[in-house]
Amino acid sequence: MTQTSSPALTVAMAYYEAWTARDMDRAMTYVADDIVCDAPAGRIEGAGRYRAFLAPFAQMLTGSDLIAAFGDEQTSLMMYDPHTTLVQSAPTGEWFRIEDGKIVQSRLVFDRTPFDAARRAAASGG
């Protein structure tokens, strides 16, 4: 289910479509210089650090299924299932706060279990 009449959702969807197409230059046009992202690994501050965090993941992306997306004037919430070269499914939820057409805050939550299992299997040779 996607609601597309929200200004915040319009920005979040454009950002999602760009980074899932591995177009980091276009994706970063939707990100504020002073973005703050709270992710499972900790807080990421600033566009440069945010790009350094996201770009390696985007490069191993093989696809992503959008499950749901909602928004209002300033916030958007998306749930999607990215597929990577490492794992086939990584359910993810992401909340955005948008100001002046840019993402200024993100809260990212995803299931780390598939990634941990894939890393353990690679380390053990299996």
Short mmCIF file of C-alpha atoms in Angstrom, two decimals:
data_model
loop_
_atom_site.label_atom_id
_atom_site.label_comp_id
_atom_site.label_asym_id
_atom_site.label_seq_id
_atom_site.Cartn_x
_atom_site.Cartn_y
_atom_site.Cartn_z
CA MET A 1 0.00 0.00 0.00
CA THR A 2 1.44 3.34 -1.03
CA GLN A 3 -0.04 6.77 -0.47
CA THR A 4 1.58 9.26 -2.86
CA SER A 5 -0.18 12.55 -2.11
CA SER A 6 2.13 13.43 0.78
CA PRO A 7 4.97 15.93 0.25
CA ALA A 8 7.26 13.98 2.59
CA LEU A 9 6.44 10.68 0.92
CA THR A 10 7.16 12.15 -2.51
CA VAL A 11 10.71 12.98 -1.36
CA ALA A 12 11.19 9.64 0.42
CA MET A 13 9.98 7.68 -2.62
CA ALA A 14 12.27 9.60 -4.98
CA TYR A 15 15.19 8.91 -2.62
CA TYR A 16 14.26 5.20 -2.34
CA GLU A 17 13.96 4.83 -6.11
CA ALA A 18 17.36 6.46 -6.61
CA TRP A 19 19.38 4.50 -4.08
CA THR A 20 17.74 1.18 -4.97
CA ALA A 21 18.79 1.89 -8.58
CA ARG A 22 22.33 2.39 -7.18
CA ASP A 23 22.28 6.05 -8.24
CA MET A 24 23.92 7.54 -5.17
CA ASP A 25 24.45 10.94 -6.79
CA ARG A 26 20.71 11.30 -7.42
CA ALA A 27 19.80 9.80 -4.03
CA MET A 28 21.98 12.32 -2.22
CA THR A 29 20.10 15.23 -3.83
CA TYR A 30 17.26 14.34 -1.44
CA VAL A 31 19.49 14.27 1.65
CA ALA A 32 20.24 17.35 3.77
CA ASP A 33 23.88 18.19 4.48
CA ASP A 34 23.21 17.85 8.21
CA ILE A 35 21.20 14.61 8.12
CA VAL A 36 21.07 12.53 11.28
CA CYS A 37 20.42 8.81 10.86
CA ASP A 38 19.87 6.41 13.73
CA ALA A 39 20.68 2.91 12.48
CA PRO A 40 21.29 -0.43 14.21
CA ALA A 41 25.05 0.24 14.12
CA GLY A 42 24.64 3.68 15.75
CA ARG A 43 24.17 7.32 14.87
CA ILE A 44 25.41 8.69 11.55
CA GLU A 45 25.70 12.47 11.20
CA GLY A 46 26.26 14.46 8.03
CA ALA A 47 25.72 13.74 4.35
CA GLY A 48 29.26 12.51 3.74
CA ARG A 49 29.11 9.91 6.48
CA TYR A 50 25.58 8.94 5.48
CA ARG A 51 26.66 8.35 1.89
CA ALA A 52 29.67 6.30 3.11
CA PHE A 53 27.25 4.21 5.19
CA LEU A 54 24.68 3.64 2.41
CA ALA A 55 26.83 3.32 -0.73
CA PRO A 56 28.37 -0.11 0.02
CA PHE A 57 24.93 -1.53 0.79
CA ALA A 58 23.48 -0.03 -2.39
CA GLN A 59 26.27 -1.60 -4.43
CA MET A 60 25.41 -5.11 -3.22
CA LEU A 61 21.68 -4.56 -3.80
CA THR A 62 20.09 -6.85 -6.38
CA GLY A 63 16.55 -5.58 -5.91
CA SER A 64 14.03 -4.31 -3.38
CA ASP A 65 10.33 -4.87 -2.87
CA LEU A 66 8.38 -1.95 -1.47
CA ILE A 67 5.85 -3.33 1.00
CA ALA A 68 4.19 -0.13 2.21
CA ALA A 69 4.78 3.61 2.28
CA PHE A 70 2.89 6.36 4.03
CA GLY A 71 3.49 10.04 4.70
CA ASP A 72 2.18 13.40 5.75
CA GLU A 73 3.51 16.94 5.42
CA GLN A 74 6.84 16.33 7.18
CA THR A 75 7.27 12.61 7.81
CA SER A 76 7.26 9.39 5.86
CA LEU A 77 7.36 5.74 6.88
CA MET A 78 8.39 3.00 4.49
CA MET A 79 8.71 -0.75 4.79
CA TYR A 80 10.65 -2.61 2.15
CA ASP A 81 12.48 -5.88 1.60
CA PRO A 82 15.89 -5.39 -0.01
CA HIS A 83 17.64 -8.28 -1.72
CA THR A 84 21.43 -8.34 -1.80
CA THR A 85 24.28 -10.47 -3.00
CA LEU A 86 24.69 -11.56 0.63
CA VAL A 87 21.06 -12.26 1.62
CA GLN A 88 17.80 -12.69 -0.28
CA SER A 89 15.61 -10.95 2.29
CA ALA A 90 16.31 -8.20 4.81
CA PRO A 91 13.00 -6.70 6.04
CA THR A 92 13.54 -3.00 6.67
CA GLY A 93 11.55 -0.12 8.10
CA GLU A 94 12.63 3.48 7.68
CA TRP A 95 11.13 6.69 9.05
CA PHE A 96 12.08 10.04 7.55
CA ARG A 97 11.62 13.65 8.61
CA ILE A 98 11.65 16.02 5.64
CA GLU A 99 12.34 19.76 5.65
CA ASP A 100 12.44 21.94 2.54
CA GLY A 101 12.40 18.89 0.27
CA LYS A 102 15.37 17.20 1.97
CA ILE A 103 15.68 14.28 4.38
CA VAL A 104 16.99 15.73 7.64
CA GLN A 105 16.42 12.71 9.86
CA SER A 106 16.14 8.97 9.36
CA ARG A 107 15.46 6.14 11.75
CA LEU A 108 16.42 2.85 10.14
CA VAL A 109 15.44 -0.55 11.52
CA PHE A 110 16.20 -3.86 9.84
CA ASP A 111 16.53 -7.51 10.66
CA ARG A 112 20.26 -8.14 11.10
CA THR A 113 19.76 -11.90 11.58
CA PRO A 114 20.09 -12.87 7.89
CA PHE A 115 23.31 -10.84 7.54
CA ASP A 116 24.81 -12.31 10.71
CA ALA A 117 23.99 -15.84 9.52
CA ALA A 118 25.51 -15.18 6.09
CA ARG A 119 28.70 -13.80 7.64
CA ARG A 120 29.00 -16.78 10.00
CA ALA A 121 28.50 -19.20 7.09
CA ALA A 122 31.16 -17.40 5.02
CA ALA A 123 33.61 -17.44 7.94
CA SER A 124 33.12 -21.15 8.49
CA GLY A 125 33.51 -21.90 4.80
CA GLY A 126 29.93 -23.00 4.34
#
